């Protein structure tokens, strides 16, 4: 639909940006922090750094937050490292971990920046992983206990909570993200059992939040991307339908309606990986109601009918945003109408609007975008200049589509792209940068880690100051 005039961004729109603990903080074993599954990894992809120092945000958060305030952030989305709060995941509380995030939250509030807290972003405590991680039902209780501590410690100041970041990507692409336990005997079956446990843990956290903090709001944070059929061929349309169910709606149907998506359930039955559902689980799942949906969007995806000849998954696997496929279900396909970024991810701002509309139509809950952005090999030029015009273009085109979606009637209350500041990519090192602020380090040379405002920093600052009016 083309409009004569576009709706304005709401007055209280939460402009901000995102990070996650293990990708930005560093200080991986300081002040009593326990190891997470990310810290315990035996190796990292060749040529890429580990996460020990990252952007050293743990020590420099004040300087970083001052820069966020300079950009005019209304909100900042960050994650809390479970292993700082409870080093072994289920036992004693680490007071220094509690204090760190308390100081960080106070620092944000000092500038009037709304904290949006992700409770768990890929970094499960390794002590829990050793006991089976999410395959073990006890991890549900550990998460509930952790949630209670977070609500007790920060509930007086934090109004927006996100349960689990990209649970769907952990299930579908855990090996790329470094969250998959390599020792699982029957990975698919175990993963869907883990998925079920995470869904129950999420539901418990949502219920607990509502009981303990009636004023607060809480929601899930999956990665949602609309899947296009590669053509109008009915079999391609059906394949896209399959993949949409498995990748997207399985997660949101459960979070919002407390039921398994029909197609996703049929898929799990066919693949012999339906989870064991304990007595009472469905009641918990049905009774937990999120207040909003947060979602991450980088790219759309395209699917065609499975060829069912053993080639559906071949060669196109890889990371969380590259096309994969599965025999008898769908085959990943590339979209000839879209350009790709330097890492092969397709760039699709219009697909973003369609995704916003589809989520809103299905669930009728307010939406916030908690990730969106462009990874690139930024170059630091003489005079501390970073000309990241490509990032400005990417963000601008996507934000325009949010405005169109708002005009379509979609209730969007915030935009928090990835990432506030340069940090370490999940599996492609620190040379793949996303931030508005450049961090001066290389993969293996920490240099001085100084902070440098990129061109996109000034652009975003102006955009926020005008509440989106400078888009054109
Ligand atoms: C999402 C994750 C983030 C983030 C982002 C960019 O899947 O939630 O943690 O890193 O993708 O991906 P990458 O770091 O792989 O470039």
Coordinates of C-alpha atoms and ligand atoms in Angstrom, one line a residue:
X1 CA 0.0 0.0 0.0
X2 CA 1.3 3.4 -0.9
X3 CA 0.3 6.3 1.4
X4 CA 0.0 10.0 0.8
X5 CA 1.3 10.8 4.2
X6 CA 3.1 8.6 6.7
X7 CA 2.4 8.3 10.3
X8 CA 4.9 9.8 12.7
X9 CA 7.0 7.7 15.1
X10 CA 5.2 7.8 18.5
X11 CA 6.5 10.5 20.9
X12 CA 7.7 7.9 23.4
X13 CA 9.4 5.7 20.7
X14 CA 12.3 3.9 22.3
X15 CA 15.3 4.6 20.0
X16 CA 18.4 2.8 21.2
X17 CA 20.7 0.0 20.4
X18 CA 21.7 -3.5 21.6
X19 CA 24.6 -5.5 22.9
X20 CA 25.0 -8.9 24.7
X21 CA 27.1 -9.6 27.7
X22 CA 29.6 -12.1 26.4
X23 CA 30.1 -10.2 23.1
X24 CA 30.9 -6.8 24.7
X25 CA 31.9 -7.1 28.3
X26 CA 35.2 -9.0 28.5
X27 CA 36.3 -9.6 32.1
X28 CA 35.3 -13.2 31.4
X29 CA 36.6 -14.5 34.8
X30 CA 36.7 -11.3 36.9
X31 CA 34.9 -10.6 40.2
X32 CA 33.7 -14.1 40.7
X33 CA 32.2 -14.7 37.3
X34 CA 31.8 -18.4 36.4
X35 CA 32.5 -19.8 32.9
X36 CA 29.7 -20.0 30.4
X37 CA 29.4 -22.4 27.5
X38 CA 31.1 -19.7 25.4
X39 CA 34.1 -19.4 27.7
X40 CA 34.4 -23.2 27.8
X41 CA 34.6 -23.6 24.1
X42 CA 37.7 -25.5 23.1
X43 CA 38.3 -23.5 19.9
X44 CA 37.0 -20.6 18.0
X45 CA 36.8 -20.3 14.2
X46 CA 40.2 -19.9 12.7
X47 CA 41.5 -16.3 12.6
X48 CA 38.9 -15.0 15.1
X49 CA 39.4 -13.8 18.7
X50 CA 37.9 -15.4 21.8
X51 CA 35.6 -13.4 24.1
X52 CA 38.0 -12.9 27.0
X53 CA 38.4 -9.1 26.6
X54 CA 35.8 -8.3 23.9
X55 CA 35.2 -4.6 23.9
X56 CA 36.2 -4.3 27.6
X57 CA 32.8 -2.8 28.3
X58 CA 32.9 -4.3 31.8
X59 CA 35.6 -1.7 32.7
X60 CA 34.5 1.1 30.4
X61 CA 30.7 1.0 30.7
X62 CA 30.6 4.6 32.0
X63 CA 32.5 5.9 29.0
X64 CA 30.3 3.8 26.7
X65 CA 27.0 4.9 28.3
X66 CA 28.1 8.6 28.1
X67 CA 28.5 8.0 24.3
X68 CA 25.1 6.4 24.1
X69 CA 23.7 9.4 25.9
X70 CA 25.4 11.7 23.5
X71 CA 23.7 9.9 20.6
X72 CA 20.4 10.5 22.5
X73 CA 19.5 6.9 23.2
X74 CA 16.1 6.6 24.8
X75 CA 16.8 2.9 25.6
X76 CA 19.7 0.5 25.7
X77 CA 19.2 -3.2 25.4
X78 CA 21.9 -5.4 27.0
X79 CA 22.0 -8.8 28.5
X80 CA 23.0 -10.0 31.9
X81 CA 25.6 -12.7 32.2
X82 CA 23.9 -15.5 34.2
X83 CA 27.4 -16.6 35.3
X84 CA 28.1 -13.2 36.9
X85 CA 25.0 -13.5 39.0
X86 CA 25.2 -17.2 39.8
X87 CA 28.6 -18.5 38.8
X88 CA 27.6 -22.1 38.6
X89 CA 24.1 -21.4 37.3
X90 CA 22.1 -22.8 40.2
X91 CA 24.0 -22.2 43.5
X92 CA 25.3 -19.2 45.4
X93 CA 24.8 -15.6 44.3
X94 CA 27.8 -13.6 43.5
X95 CA 27.4 -10.1 45.1
X96 CA 29.9 -8.5 42.8
X97 CA 28.0 -9.6 39.7
X98 CA 24.8 -8.1 41.2
X99 CA 26.6 -4.9 41.9
X100 CA 28.0 -4.6 38.4
X101 CA 24.6 -4.5 36.7
X102 CA 23.2 -2.4 39.4
X103 CA 25.8 0.3 38.7
X104 CA 25.3 -0.1 35.0
X105 CA 21.5 0.4 35.3
X106 CA 22.0 3.4 37.5
X107 CA 24.4 4.9 35.0
X108 CA 21.7 4.5 32.3
X109 CA 19.0 6.0 34.4
X110 CA 21.3 8.9 35.2
X111 CA 21.0 9.9 31.5
X112 CA 17.3 9.0 31.3
X113 CA 18.1 5.9 29.2
X114 CA 15.5 3.1 29.7
X115 CA 17.3 -0.3 30.4
X116 CA 15.9 -3.2 28.4
X117 CA 17.3 -6.4 29.9
X118 CA 17.8 -9.7 28.1
X119 CA 18.0 -12.4 30.8
X120 CA 19.9 -14.9 28.7
X121 CA 21.7 -14.4 25.5
X122 CA 23.5 -17.6 24.4
X123 CA 25.8 -17.8 27.5
X124 CA 24.4 -20.7 29.5
X125 CA 26.5 -21.4 32.7
X126 CA 28.9 -24.1 31.8
X127 CA 28.3 -25.8 35.1
X128 CA 24.7 -26.4 34.0
X129 CA 25.8 -27.5 30.6
X130 CA 28.0 -30.2 32.2
X131 CA 24.9 -31.6 33.9
X132 CA 23.0 -31.7 30.6
X133 CA 22.2 -28.1 30.1
X134 CA 18.7 -27.6 28.7
X135 CA 18.3 -31.3 28.2
X136 CA 18.0 -31.5 32.0
X137 CA 14.7 -30.3 33.5
X138 CA 16.6 -29.0 36.5
X139 CA 17.8 -26.1 34.2
X140 CA 14.2 -24.8 34.2
X141 CA 14.3 -24.4 38.0
X142 CA 17.8 -22.8 37.8
X143 CA 16.5 -20.3 35.3
X144 CA 13.4 -19.5 37.4
X145 CA 15.7 -19.0 40.4
X146 CA 18.0 -16.7 38.4
X147 CA 14.9 -14.8 37.1
X148 CA 13.7 -14.3 40.7
X149 CA 17.1 -12.8 41.6
X150 CA 17.1 -10.5 38.7
X151 CA 13.6 -9.3 39.4
X152 CA 14.5 -8.8 43.1
X153 CA 17.7 -7.0 42.4
X154 CA 16.7 -4.8 39.5
X155 CA 12.9 -4.8 39.3
X156 CA 12.7 -1.4 41.1
X157 CA 14.5 0.1 38.0
X158 CA 14.0 -2.1 35.0
X159 CA 10.6 -2.0 33.3
X160 CA 11.4 -4.0 30.1
X161 CA 12.5 -7.6 30.3
X162 CA 13.4 -10.0 27.5
X163 CA 13.5 -13.7 28.4
X164 CA 15.7 -15.6 26.0
X165 CA 17.5 -14.2 23.0
X166 CA 17.0 -16.1 19.7
X167 CA 16.0 -19.4 21.2
X168 CA 15.0 -20.4 17.6
X169 CA 18.6 -19.8 16.4
X170 CA 20.1 -21.8 19.3
X171 CA 17.9 -24.7 18.2
X172 CA 18.5 -24.4 14.5
X173 CA 22.0 -23.1 14.3
X174 CA 23.6 -23.8 17.7
X175 CA 26.8 -25.1 16.2
X176 CA 27.5 -21.8 14.4
X177 CA 26.6 -19.9 17.5
X178 CA 28.7 -22.0 19.8
X179 CA 25.8 -23.0 22.0
X180 CA 25.3 -26.6 20.9
X181 CA 26.7 -29.3 23.1
X182 CA 28.9 -31.3 20.7
X183 CA 28.4 -34.4 22.7
X184 CA 24.7 -34.9 22.2
X185 CA 24.0 -38.4 21.0
X186 CA 20.8 -37.7 19.1
X187 CA 21.1 -34.0 18.5
X188 CA 17.7 -33.4 16.9
X189 CA 15.7 -35.2 19.5
X190 CA 17.6 -33.6 22.3
X191 CA 17.4 -30.1 20.8
X192 CA 13.6 -30.2 20.6
X193 CA 13.5 -31.5 24.2
X194 CA 15.8 -28.6 25.1
X195 CA 13.5 -26.3 23.2
X196 CA 10.5 -27.5 25.2
X197 CA 12.4 -26.9 28.5
X198 CA 13.4 -23.4 27.4
X199 CA 9.8 -22.6 26.5
X200 CA 8.6 -23.8 29.9
X201 CA 11.4 -21.8 31.6
X202 CA 10.4 -18.7 29.6
X203 CA 6.8 -19.2 30.6
X204 CA 7.7 -19.5 34.3
X205 CA 9.8 -16.3 34.1
X206 CA 7.0 -14.4 32.4
X207 CA 4.6 -15.5 35.2
X208 CA 7.0 -14.7 37.9
X209 CA 7.7 -11.3 36.5
X210 CA 4.0 -10.5 36.5
X211 CA 3.6 -11.7 40.1
X212 CA 6.7 -9.9 41.4
X213 CA 6.6 -6.8 39.2
X214 CA 3.1 -5.9 38.2
X215 CA 4.3 -2.7 36.5
X216 CA 7.0 -4.3 34.4
X217 CA 6.7 -5.7 30.9
X218 CA 8.2 -8.9 29.6
X219 CA 8.4 -10.7 26.3
X220 CA 10.3 -13.3 24.2
X221 CA 13.1 -12.2 21.8
X222 CA 13.3 -14.7 18.8
X223 CA 14.8 -14.0 15.5
X224 CA 11.9 -13.7 13.1
X225 CA 12.2 -13.4 9.3
X226 CA 9.5 -14.0 6.9
X227 CA 10.2 -16.9 4.5
X228 CA 9.3 -16.3 0.9
X229 CA 8.4 -19.1 -1.5
X230 CA 11.0 -19.2 -4.3
X231 CA 8.2 -19.1 -6.9
X232 CA 4.4 -19.3 -7.1
X233 CA 4.7 -23.0 -7.7
X234 CA 2.4 -24.6 -5.1
X235 CA 5.1 -26.9 -3.8
X236 CA 7.4 -23.9 -3.2
X237 CA 4.7 -22.1 -1.3
X238 CA 4.1 -25.2 0.9
X239 CA 7.9 -25.4 1.6
X240 CA 7.9 -21.8 2.7
X241 CA 4.9 -22.5 4.9
X242 CA 6.8 -25.4 6.5
X243 CA 9.9 -23.4 7.1
X244 CA 7.9 -20.4 8.5
X245 CA 6.3 -22.8 11.0
X246 CA 9.6 -24.4 12.1
X247 CA 11.7 -21.3 12.2
X248 CA 9.2 -18.6 13.3
X249 CA 5.8 -19.6 14.5
X250 CA 6.8 -22.6 16.6
X251 CA 8.4 -20.1 19.0
X252 CA 5.8 -17.3 18.9
X253 CA 2.7 -19.5 18.9
X254 CA 4.0 -21.1 22.1
X255 CA 5.1 -17.8 23.7
X256 CA 1.8 -16.1 23.0
X257 CA -0.9 -18.8 22.8
X258 CA 0.8 -21.5 24.8
X259 CA 0.3 -24.2 22.1
X260 CA 2.5 -26.0 19.7
X261 CA 2.2 -24.8 16.1
X262 CA 0.4 -27.6 14.2
X263 CA 2.9 -27.8 11.3
X264 CA 5.9 -27.7 13.6
X265 CA 4.4 -30.5 15.7
X266 CA 3.7 -32.6 12.6
X267 CA 7.4 -32.0 11.6
X268 CA 8.7 -33.1 15.0
X269 CA 6.5 -36.2 14.8
X270 CA 7.8 -37.1 11.3
X271 CA 11.4 -36.5 12.4
X272 CA 10.9 -38.5 15.6
X273 CA 11.8 -35.6 17.8
X274 CA 8.7 -34.7 19.7
X275 CA 9.6 -33.6 23.2
X276 CA 8.5 -35.3 26.4
X277 CA 5.9 -33.0 28.0
X278 CA 5.7 -33.3 31.7
X279 CA 2.4 -33.1 33.6
X280 CA 1.6 -29.4 34.2
X281 CA 3.8 -28.1 31.4
X282 CA 1.0 -27.2 29.1
X283 CA -0.9 -25.4 31.9
X284 CA 2.2 -23.3 32.6
X285 CA 2.7 -22.6 28.9
X286 CA -0.9 -21.6 28.4
X287 CA -1.1 -19.3 31.4
X288 CA 2.0 -17.2 30.7
X289 CA 1.1 -14.2 28.6
X290 CA 3.9 -11.9 27.3
X291 CA 3.2 -8.1 27.2
X292 CA 5.0 -7.5 23.9
X293 CA 7.0 -9.3 21.3
X294 CA 10.7 -8.4 20.8
X295 CA 12.3 -9.7 17.7
X296 CA 15.6 -9.6 15.8
X297 CA 15.6 -9.1 12.0
X298 CA 18.6 -9.0 9.7
X299 CA 17.3 -10.7 6.5
X300 CA 14.4 -12.5 4.9
X301 CA 14.8 -16.1 3.7
X302 CA 13.5 -18.0 0.7
X303 CA 12.5 -21.6 0.4
X304 CA 11.7 -24.0 -2.4
X305 CA 10.3 -27.5 -2.4
X306 CA 12.7 -30.1 -1.1
X307 CA 14.3 -32.2 -3.9
X308 CA 14.5 -35.1 -1.5
X309 CA 17.6 -36.4 -3.2
X310 CA 20.1 -35.9 -0.4
X311 CA 21.1 -32.5 -1.5
X312 CA 18.7 -30.2 0.4
X313 CA 21.1 -29.5 3.2
X314 CA 24.3 -29.6 1.2
X315 CA 26.7 -26.6 1.0
X316 CA 24.2 -23.9 2.0
X317 CA 24.4 -24.6 5.7
X318 CA 26.6 -22.3 7.8
X319 CA 25.4 -19.6 10.0
X320 CA 22.1 -18.4 11.5
X321 CA 21.2 -16.3 8.4
X322 CA 22.3 -18.4 5.5
X323 CA 19.9 -20.7 3.8
X324 CA 19.9 -24.2 4.9
X325 CA 17.3 -26.9 4.1
X326 CA 16.0 -30.2 5.2
X327 CA 15.1 -33.3 3.2
X328 CA 11.4 -33.6 2.7
X329 CA 10.7 -30.3 4.3
X330 CA 12.1 -27.4 2.4
X331 CA 15.2 -26.4 0.5
X332 CA 16.9 -23.0 1.1
X333 CA 17.1 -20.8 -2.0
X334 CA 18.5 -17.5 -2.7
X335 CA 16.4 -14.5 -3.7
X336 CA 17.4 -13.0 -7.0
X337 CA 15.8 -9.7 -6.2
X338 CA 18.0 -9.0 -3.2
X339 CA 21.6 -7.9 -2.7
X340 CA 23.9 -9.6 -0.2
X341 CA 26.2 -8.2 2.4
X342 CA 29.8 -9.1 2.6
X343 CA 28.9 -12.2 4.6
X344 CA 26.3 -13.5 2.1
X345 CA 23.2 -12.3 4.1
X346 CA 20.5 -10.9 1.9
X347 CA 19.5 -7.3 2.5
X348 CA 15.7 -6.9 2.5
X349 CA 14.1 -3.8 4.1
X350 CA 10.7 -4.4 2.5
X351 CA 10.7 -7.9 3.9
X352 CA 11.1 -6.2 7.3
X353 CA 7.8 -4.4 6.8
X354 CA 6.1 -7.6 5.8
X355 CA 7.6 -9.4 8.8
X356 CA 6.3 -6.6 11.1
X357 CA 2.9 -6.8 9.6
X358 CA 2.7 -10.6 9.7
X359 CA 3.8 -10.8 13.4
X360 CA 1.3 -8.1 14.4
X361 CA -1.5 -9.7 12.5
X362 CA -0.9 -13.0 14.1
X363 CA -0.4 -11.9 17.6
X364 CA -1.8 -8.4 18.1
X365 CA 0.9 -7.5 20.7
X366 CA 3.1 -4.4 20.7
X367 CA 6.4 -5.0 18.9
X368 CA 10.0 -3.8 19.5
X369 CA 12.9 -4.6 17.2
X370 CA 15.8 -5.7 19.4
X371 CA 18.3 -6.4 16.6
X372 CA 18.8 -5.3 13.0
X373 CA 22.0 -4.1 11.5
X374 CA 24.9 -4.5 9.1
X375 CA 28.1 -6.4 9.8
X376 CA 31.0 -5.0 7.8
X377 CA 34.8 -4.7 7.7
X378 CA 34.9 -1.0 8.7
X379 CA 38.1 0.9 8.1
X380 CA 39.6 3.3 10.5
X381 CA 40.9 6.2 8.5
X382 CA 43.4 9.0 9.4
X383 CA 42.1 11.4 11.9
X384 CA 39.9 8.8 13.6
X385 CA 37.3 8.7 10.9
X386 CA 35.1 5.8 10.0
X387 CA 33.0 6.4 6.9
X388 CA 30.3 3.7 7.3
X389 CA 27.9 5.0 4.7
X390 CA 26.8 1.5 3.9
X391 CA 25.6 1.0 7.4
X392 CA 23.7 4.3 7.4
X393 CA 22.0 3.2 4.1
X394 CA 21.1 -0.2 5.6
X395 CA 19.6 1.3 8.8
X396 CA 17.9 4.1 7.0
X397 CA 16.1 1.8 4.6
X398 CA 15.0 -0.5 7.4
X399 CA 13.8 2.4 9.6
X400 CA 11.7 3.7 6.7
X401 CA 10.0 0.4 6.5
X402 CA 9.2 0.6 10.2
X403 CA 7.5 3.9 9.6
X404 CA 5.5 2.4 6.8
X405 CA 4.6 -0.5 9.1
X406 CA 3.4 2.0 11.7
X407 CA 1.3 3.6 9.0
X408 CA -0.1 0.2 8.2
X409 CA -1.3 0.1 11.7
X410 CA 1.4 -2.0 13.4
X411 CA 2.1 -1.1 17.0
X412 CA 5.9 -0.6 17.2
X413 CA 7.3 1.0 20.3
X414 CA 11.0 0.8 19.8
X415 CA 14.0 0.1 17.6
X416 CA 17.2 -1.2 19.1
X417 CA 19.6 -2.1 16.3
X418 CA 22.7 -4.2 16.6
X419 CA 25.0 -2.9 17.9
X420 CA 25.4 0.1 20.2
X421 CA 29.2 -0.3 20.0
X422 CA 31.5 -2.7 18.1
X423 CA 31.7 -6.1 19.7
X424 CA 32.6 -9.6 18.9
X425 CA 30.5 -11.4 16.3
X426 CA 29.0 -14.8 17.3
X427 CA 31.4 -16.7 15.1
X428 CA 33.2 -14.2 12.8
X429 CA 35.4 -12.3 15.1
X430 CA 35.7 -8.6 15.9
X431 CA 36.6 -7.5 12.3
X432 CA 32.9 -8.0 11.5
X433 CA 31.7 -4.8 13.0
X434 CA 28.2 -3.5 13.6
X435 CA 28.5 -0.6 16.1
X436 CA 27.9 3.1 15.9
X437 CA 31.1 3.4 17.9
X438 CA 34.4 1.9 16.7
X439 CA 36.5 0.0 19.2
X440 CA 40.2 0.1 18.3
X441 CA 41.3 -3.5 18.4
X442 CA 42.1 -6.3 16.0
X443 CA 41.4 -10.0 16.3
X444 CA 44.6 -10.7 18.3
X445 CA 46.0 -7.2 19.0
X446 CA 44.0 -5.4 21.7
X447 CA 45.7 -2.0 20.8
X448 CA 44.2 0.7 23.0
X449 CA 40.5 -0.3 22.7
X450 CA 39.7 3.4 22.4
X451 CA 36.2 4.5 21.3
X452 CA 35.8 6.4 18.1
X453 CA 32.5 7.8 16.8
X454 CA 31.7 6.5 13.3
X455 CA 29.8 8.5 10.7
X456 CA 26.7 6.5 11.6
X457 CA 27.0 7.7 15.2
X458 CA 26.3 11.3 14.1
X459 CA 23.6 10.2 11.6
X460 CA 21.8 8.2 14.3
X461 CA 22.1 11.1 16.8
X462 CA 20.3 13.4 14.3
X463 CA 17.7 10.9 13.5
X464 CA 16.9 10.3 17.2
X465 CA 16.8 14.1 17.9
X466 CA 14.3 14.6 15.2
X467 CA 12.3 11.4 16.2
X468 CA 12.8 10.0 12.7
X469 CA 12.1 13.1 10.7
X470 CA 15.6 13.3 9.2
X471 CA 15.0 9.9 7.4
X472 CA 14.6 11.6 4.1
Ligands
LIG1 C1 22.1 -12.5 16.3 C2 22.6 -12.6 17.7 C3 23.6 -11.6 18.1 C4 24.5 -11.1 17.0 C5 23.9 -10.9 15.7 C6 24.8 -10.7 14.5 O1 21.8 -13.8 15.8 O2 21.5 -12.5 18.6 O3 24.2 -12.0 19.3 O4 25.8 -11.4 17.1 O5 23.0 -12.0 15.3 O6 25.3 -11.9 14.2 P1 26.9 -12.2 14.0 O7 27.5 -11.8 15.3 O8 26.9 -13.7 13.8 O9 27.3 -11.4 12.8

